[in-house]
Coordinates of C-alpha atoms and ligand atoms in Angstrom, one line a residue:
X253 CA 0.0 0.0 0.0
X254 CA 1.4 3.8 -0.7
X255 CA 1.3 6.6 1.5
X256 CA -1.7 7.8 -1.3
X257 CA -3.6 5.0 -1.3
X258 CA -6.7 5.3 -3.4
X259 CA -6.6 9.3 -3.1
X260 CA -7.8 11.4 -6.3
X261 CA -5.3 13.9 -7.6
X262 CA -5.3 16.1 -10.7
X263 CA -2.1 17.6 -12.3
X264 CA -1.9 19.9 -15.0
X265 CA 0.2 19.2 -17.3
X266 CA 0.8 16.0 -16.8
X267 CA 1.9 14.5 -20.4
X268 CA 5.7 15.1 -20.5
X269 CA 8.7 16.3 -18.0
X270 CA 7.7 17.1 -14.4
X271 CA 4.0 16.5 -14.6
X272 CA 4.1 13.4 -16.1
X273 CA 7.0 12.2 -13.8
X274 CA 4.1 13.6 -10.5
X275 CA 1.3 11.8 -12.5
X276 CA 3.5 8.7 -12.3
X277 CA 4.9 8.5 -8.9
X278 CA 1.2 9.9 -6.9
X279 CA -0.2 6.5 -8.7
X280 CA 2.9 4.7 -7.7
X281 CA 1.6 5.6 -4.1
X282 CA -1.7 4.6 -4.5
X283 CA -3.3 7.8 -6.0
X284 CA -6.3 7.8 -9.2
X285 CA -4.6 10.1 -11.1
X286 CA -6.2 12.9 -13.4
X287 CA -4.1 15.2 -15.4
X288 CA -4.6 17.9 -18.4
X289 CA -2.9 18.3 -21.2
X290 CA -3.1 21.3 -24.2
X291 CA -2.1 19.3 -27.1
X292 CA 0.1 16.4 -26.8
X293 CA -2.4 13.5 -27.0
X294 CA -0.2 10.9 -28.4
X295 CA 2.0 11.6 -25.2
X296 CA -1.0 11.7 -22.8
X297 CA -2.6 8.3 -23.9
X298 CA 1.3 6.8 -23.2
X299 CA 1.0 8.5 -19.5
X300 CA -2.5 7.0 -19.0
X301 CA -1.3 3.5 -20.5
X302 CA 1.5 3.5 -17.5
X303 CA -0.5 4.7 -14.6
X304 CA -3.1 1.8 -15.6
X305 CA 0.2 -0.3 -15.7
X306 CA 0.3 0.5 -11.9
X307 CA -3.1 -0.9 -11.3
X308 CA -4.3 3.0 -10.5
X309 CA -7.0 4.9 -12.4
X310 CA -6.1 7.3 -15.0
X311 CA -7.7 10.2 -16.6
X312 CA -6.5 12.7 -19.4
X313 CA -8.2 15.8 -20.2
X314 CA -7.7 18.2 -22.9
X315 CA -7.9 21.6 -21.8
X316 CA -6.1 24.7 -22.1
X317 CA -5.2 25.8 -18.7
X318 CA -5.6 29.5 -19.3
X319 CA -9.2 29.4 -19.4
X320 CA -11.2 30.0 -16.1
X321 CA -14.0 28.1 -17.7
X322 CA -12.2 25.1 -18.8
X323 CA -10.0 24.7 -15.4
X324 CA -13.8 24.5 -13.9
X325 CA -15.1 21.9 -16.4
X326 CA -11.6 19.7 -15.9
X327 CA -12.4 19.8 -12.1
X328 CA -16.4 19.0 -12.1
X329 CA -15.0 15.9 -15.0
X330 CA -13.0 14.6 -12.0
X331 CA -15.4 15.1 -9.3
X332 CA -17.5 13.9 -11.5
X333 CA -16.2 10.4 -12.0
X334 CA -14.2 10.1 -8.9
X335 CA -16.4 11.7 -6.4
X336 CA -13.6 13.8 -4.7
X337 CA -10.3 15.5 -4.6
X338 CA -7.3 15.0 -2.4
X339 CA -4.4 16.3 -4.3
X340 CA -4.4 19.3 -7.2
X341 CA -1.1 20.0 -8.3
X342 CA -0.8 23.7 -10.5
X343 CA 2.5 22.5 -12.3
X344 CA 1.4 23.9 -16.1
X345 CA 3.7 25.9 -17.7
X346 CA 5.5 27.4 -20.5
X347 CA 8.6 30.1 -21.2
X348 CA 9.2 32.6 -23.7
X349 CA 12.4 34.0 -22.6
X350 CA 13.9 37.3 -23.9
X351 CA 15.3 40.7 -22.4
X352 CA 12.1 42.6 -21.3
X353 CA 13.2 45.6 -24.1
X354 CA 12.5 43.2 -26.9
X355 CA 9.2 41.1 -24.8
X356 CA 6.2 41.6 -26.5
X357 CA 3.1 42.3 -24.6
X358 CA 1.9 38.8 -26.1
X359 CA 5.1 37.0 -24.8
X360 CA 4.2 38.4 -21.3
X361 CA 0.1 37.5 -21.6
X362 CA 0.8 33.9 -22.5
X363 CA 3.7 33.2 -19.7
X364 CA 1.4 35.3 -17.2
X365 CA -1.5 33.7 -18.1
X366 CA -0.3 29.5 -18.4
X367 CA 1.8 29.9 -15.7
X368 CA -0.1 31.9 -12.8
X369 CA -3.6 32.5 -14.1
X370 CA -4.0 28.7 -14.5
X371 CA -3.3 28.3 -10.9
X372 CA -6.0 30.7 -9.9
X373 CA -8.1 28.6 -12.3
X374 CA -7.6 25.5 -10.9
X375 CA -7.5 26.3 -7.2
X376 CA -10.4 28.0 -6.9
X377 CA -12.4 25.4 -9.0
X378 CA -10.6 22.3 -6.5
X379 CA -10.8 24.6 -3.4
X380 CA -14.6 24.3 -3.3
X381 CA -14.7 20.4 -3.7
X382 CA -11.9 20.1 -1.3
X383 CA -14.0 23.2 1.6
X384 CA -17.0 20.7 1.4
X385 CA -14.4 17.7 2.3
X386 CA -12.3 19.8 4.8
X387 CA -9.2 18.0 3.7
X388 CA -6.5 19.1 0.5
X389 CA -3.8 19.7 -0.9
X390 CA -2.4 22.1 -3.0
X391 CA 1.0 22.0 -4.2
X392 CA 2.2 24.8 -6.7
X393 CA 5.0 24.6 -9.4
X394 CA 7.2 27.5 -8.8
X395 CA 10.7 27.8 -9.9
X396 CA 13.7 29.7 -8.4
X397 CA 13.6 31.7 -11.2
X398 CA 10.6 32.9 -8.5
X399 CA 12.6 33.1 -5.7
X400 CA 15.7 34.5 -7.0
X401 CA 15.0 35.9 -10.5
X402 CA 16.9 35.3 -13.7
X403 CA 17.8 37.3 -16.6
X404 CA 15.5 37.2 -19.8
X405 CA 12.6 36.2 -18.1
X406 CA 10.8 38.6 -16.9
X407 CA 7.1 37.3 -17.0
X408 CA 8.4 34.2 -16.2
X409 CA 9.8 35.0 -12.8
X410 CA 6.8 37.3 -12.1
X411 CA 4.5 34.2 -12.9
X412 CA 6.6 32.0 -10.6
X413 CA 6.6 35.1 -8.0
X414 CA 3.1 35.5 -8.1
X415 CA 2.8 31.6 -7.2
X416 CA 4.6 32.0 -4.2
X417 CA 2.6 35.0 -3.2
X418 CA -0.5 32.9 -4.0
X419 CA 0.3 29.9 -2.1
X420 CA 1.1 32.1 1.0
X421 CA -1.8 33.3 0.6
X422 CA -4.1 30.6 0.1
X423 CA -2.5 28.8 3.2
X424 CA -3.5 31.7 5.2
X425 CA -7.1 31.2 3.5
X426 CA -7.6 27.9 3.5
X427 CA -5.5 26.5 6.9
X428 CA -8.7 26.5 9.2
X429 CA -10.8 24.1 6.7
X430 CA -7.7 21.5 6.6
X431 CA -6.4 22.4 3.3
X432 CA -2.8 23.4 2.9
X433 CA -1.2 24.9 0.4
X434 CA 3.0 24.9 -0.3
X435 CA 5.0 25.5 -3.0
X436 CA 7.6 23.5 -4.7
X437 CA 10.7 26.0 -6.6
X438 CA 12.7 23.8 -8.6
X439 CA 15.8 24.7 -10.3
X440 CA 17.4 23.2 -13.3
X441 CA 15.2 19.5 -14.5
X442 CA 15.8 17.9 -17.8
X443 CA 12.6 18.3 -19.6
X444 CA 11.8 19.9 -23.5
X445 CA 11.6 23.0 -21.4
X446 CA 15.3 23.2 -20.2
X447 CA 15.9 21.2 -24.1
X448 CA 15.8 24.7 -25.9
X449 CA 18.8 26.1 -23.8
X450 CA 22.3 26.3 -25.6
X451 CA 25.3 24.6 -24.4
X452 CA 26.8 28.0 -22.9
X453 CA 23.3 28.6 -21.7
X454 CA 23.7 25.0 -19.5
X455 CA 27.2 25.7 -18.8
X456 CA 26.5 28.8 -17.3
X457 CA 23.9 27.7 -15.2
X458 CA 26.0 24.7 -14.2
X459 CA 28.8 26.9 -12.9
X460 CA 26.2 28.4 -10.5
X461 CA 24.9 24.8 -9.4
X462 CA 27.0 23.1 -6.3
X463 CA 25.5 20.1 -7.0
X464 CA 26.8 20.7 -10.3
X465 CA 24.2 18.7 -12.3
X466 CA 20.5 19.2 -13.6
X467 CA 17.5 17.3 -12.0
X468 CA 15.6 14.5 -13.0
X469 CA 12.0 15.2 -13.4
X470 CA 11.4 12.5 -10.3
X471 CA 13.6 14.8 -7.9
X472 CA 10.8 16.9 -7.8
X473 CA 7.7 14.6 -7.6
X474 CA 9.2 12.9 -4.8
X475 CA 9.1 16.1 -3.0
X476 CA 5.2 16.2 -4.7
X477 CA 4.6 12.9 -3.1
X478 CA 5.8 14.4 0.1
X479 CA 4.1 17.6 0.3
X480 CA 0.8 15.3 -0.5
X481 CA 1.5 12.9 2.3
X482 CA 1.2 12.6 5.8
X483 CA 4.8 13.1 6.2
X484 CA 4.1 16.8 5.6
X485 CA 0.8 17.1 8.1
X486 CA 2.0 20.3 9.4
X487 CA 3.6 22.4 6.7
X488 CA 1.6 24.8 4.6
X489 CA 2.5 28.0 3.3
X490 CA 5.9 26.9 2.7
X491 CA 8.5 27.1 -0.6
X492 CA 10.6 24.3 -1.1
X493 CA 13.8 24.7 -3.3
X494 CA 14.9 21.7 -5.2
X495 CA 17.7 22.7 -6.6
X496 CA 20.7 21.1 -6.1
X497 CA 21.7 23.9 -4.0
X498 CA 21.2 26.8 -6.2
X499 CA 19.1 28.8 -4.0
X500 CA 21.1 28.8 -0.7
Ligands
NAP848 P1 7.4 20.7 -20.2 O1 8.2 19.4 -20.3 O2 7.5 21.7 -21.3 O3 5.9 20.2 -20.0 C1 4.9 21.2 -19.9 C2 3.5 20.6 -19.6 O4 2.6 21.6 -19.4 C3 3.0 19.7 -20.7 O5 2.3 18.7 -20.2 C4 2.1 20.7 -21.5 O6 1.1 20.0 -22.2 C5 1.5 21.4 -20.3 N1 1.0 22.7 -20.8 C6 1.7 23.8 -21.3 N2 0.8 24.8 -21.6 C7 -0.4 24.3 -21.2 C8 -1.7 24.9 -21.3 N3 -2.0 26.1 -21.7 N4 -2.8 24.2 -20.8 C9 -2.6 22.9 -20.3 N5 -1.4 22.3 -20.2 C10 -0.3 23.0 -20.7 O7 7.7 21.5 -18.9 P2 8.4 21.0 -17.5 O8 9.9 21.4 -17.6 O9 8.0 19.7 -17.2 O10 7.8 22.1 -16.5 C11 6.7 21.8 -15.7 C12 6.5 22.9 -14.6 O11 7.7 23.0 -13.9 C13 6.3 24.2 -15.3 O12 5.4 25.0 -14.5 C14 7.7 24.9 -15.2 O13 7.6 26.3 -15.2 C15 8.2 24.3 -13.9 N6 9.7 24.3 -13.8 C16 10.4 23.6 -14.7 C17 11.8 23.7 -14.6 C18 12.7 23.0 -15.5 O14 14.0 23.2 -15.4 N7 12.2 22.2 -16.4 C19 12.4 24.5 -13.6 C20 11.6 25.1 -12.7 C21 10.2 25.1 -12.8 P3 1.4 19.5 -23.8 O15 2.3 18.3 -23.6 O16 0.0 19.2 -24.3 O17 2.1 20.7 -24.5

């Protein structure tokens, strides 16, 4: 049995890199899974083919996480067929990184809007289901980029900034009905995202690293699976950094 067992999460974004690596390792521990996706079906059916592998329930949704509408229809689907909600993890996300002179206002919209909209989306859509339970979890993707900012990422860092603000927040809100509410900041993780960096780009960042390597996508859903668990029944509010170091 898993520290999860038969719980219902959702994850956005959970056809490729981080999320899929979450989607994987909340069914290893004994979670029904439910995860959205904005185009990559191909990848999403594989990610439902492996959680069913694990003997857990999976389900993908196609949804653009942007829309307030569509977070709310995702959530009532899951509710829907599962009858609750344990565990919604806000991990969607894009970049479009350049110097802030050259960003274009739809550059910042789209970051702002996949990023940290979709988080207000989604928690206040799961936040009711999980009032009416008094129990949750809500665990937001941040980044260090967050925490510490970085260069050529302006609405990035403000997106990931506004998550941490958010999830302070929401702790405060939300502490008395039994849901709480952290904040995961990774640093570097091999996904597609980090795959569009150059060579200098990596070195650079390596240099700054004292672990002195990149993560794997399941360094930070272990630290999902514990911010979901018992093992974390008293945190909320918090920011965890998982990045080798980085952020020290
Ligand atoms: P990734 O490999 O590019 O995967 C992004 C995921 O988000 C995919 O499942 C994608 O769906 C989904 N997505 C993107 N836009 C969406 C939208 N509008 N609606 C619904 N789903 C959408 O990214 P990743 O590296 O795993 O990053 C996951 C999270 O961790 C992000 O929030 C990112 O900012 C954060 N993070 C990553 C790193 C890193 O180094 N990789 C570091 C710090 C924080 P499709 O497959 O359909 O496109």
């Amino acid at each position: 049995m898993g520290v999860l067992q038969d719980k219902i999460a959702l994850v956005t974004g959970g056809s490729r890199g981080i999320g899929r690596s979450v989607v994987l390792a909340l069914a290893e521990q004994g979670c029904h899974v439910a995860f959205t996706y904005k185009s990559a079906s191909a990848a999403a059916d594989a990610v439902v083919k492996e959680v069913a592998a694990k003997g857990r329930k999976a389900m993908a949704i196609q949804s653009d996480a942007k829309s307030f509408q569509e977070a709310a229809g995702a959530v009532d689907k899951v509710v829907g067929e599962f009858k609750r909600l344990d565990v919604l993890v806000n991990n969607a996300g894009i970049t479009k990184d350049t110097l802030l002179l050259r960003m274009s206002e739809q550059d910042w919209d789209e970051v702002i809007d996949t990023n940290l909209k979709s988080a207000f989306n989604f928690s206040k859509a799961a936040c009711k289901q999980m009032m009416g339970q008094r129990e949750g979890r809500i665990i937001n993707m941040s980044s260090i980029a967050g925490v510490i900012g970085n260069a050529g990422q302006t609405n990035y860092a403000a997106a990931k900034a506004g998550m941490l603000g958010m999830t302070k927040t929401l702790a405060k809100e939300l502490a008395s009905r039994n849901i709480q509410v952290n904040a995961i900041a990774p640093g570097f993780v091999e996904t597609d995202m980090t795959h569009k960096l150059t060579d200098q780009q990596k070195e650079a960042l390596m240099a700054v690293v004292p672990m002195k390597r990149v993560a794997k996508p399941e360094e930070i859903a272990s630290v999902v699976v514990f911010l979901a668990s018992p093992a974390s029944s008293y945190m909320t509010g918090q920011v965890l950094c998982v990045d080798g170091g980085l952020v020290m």
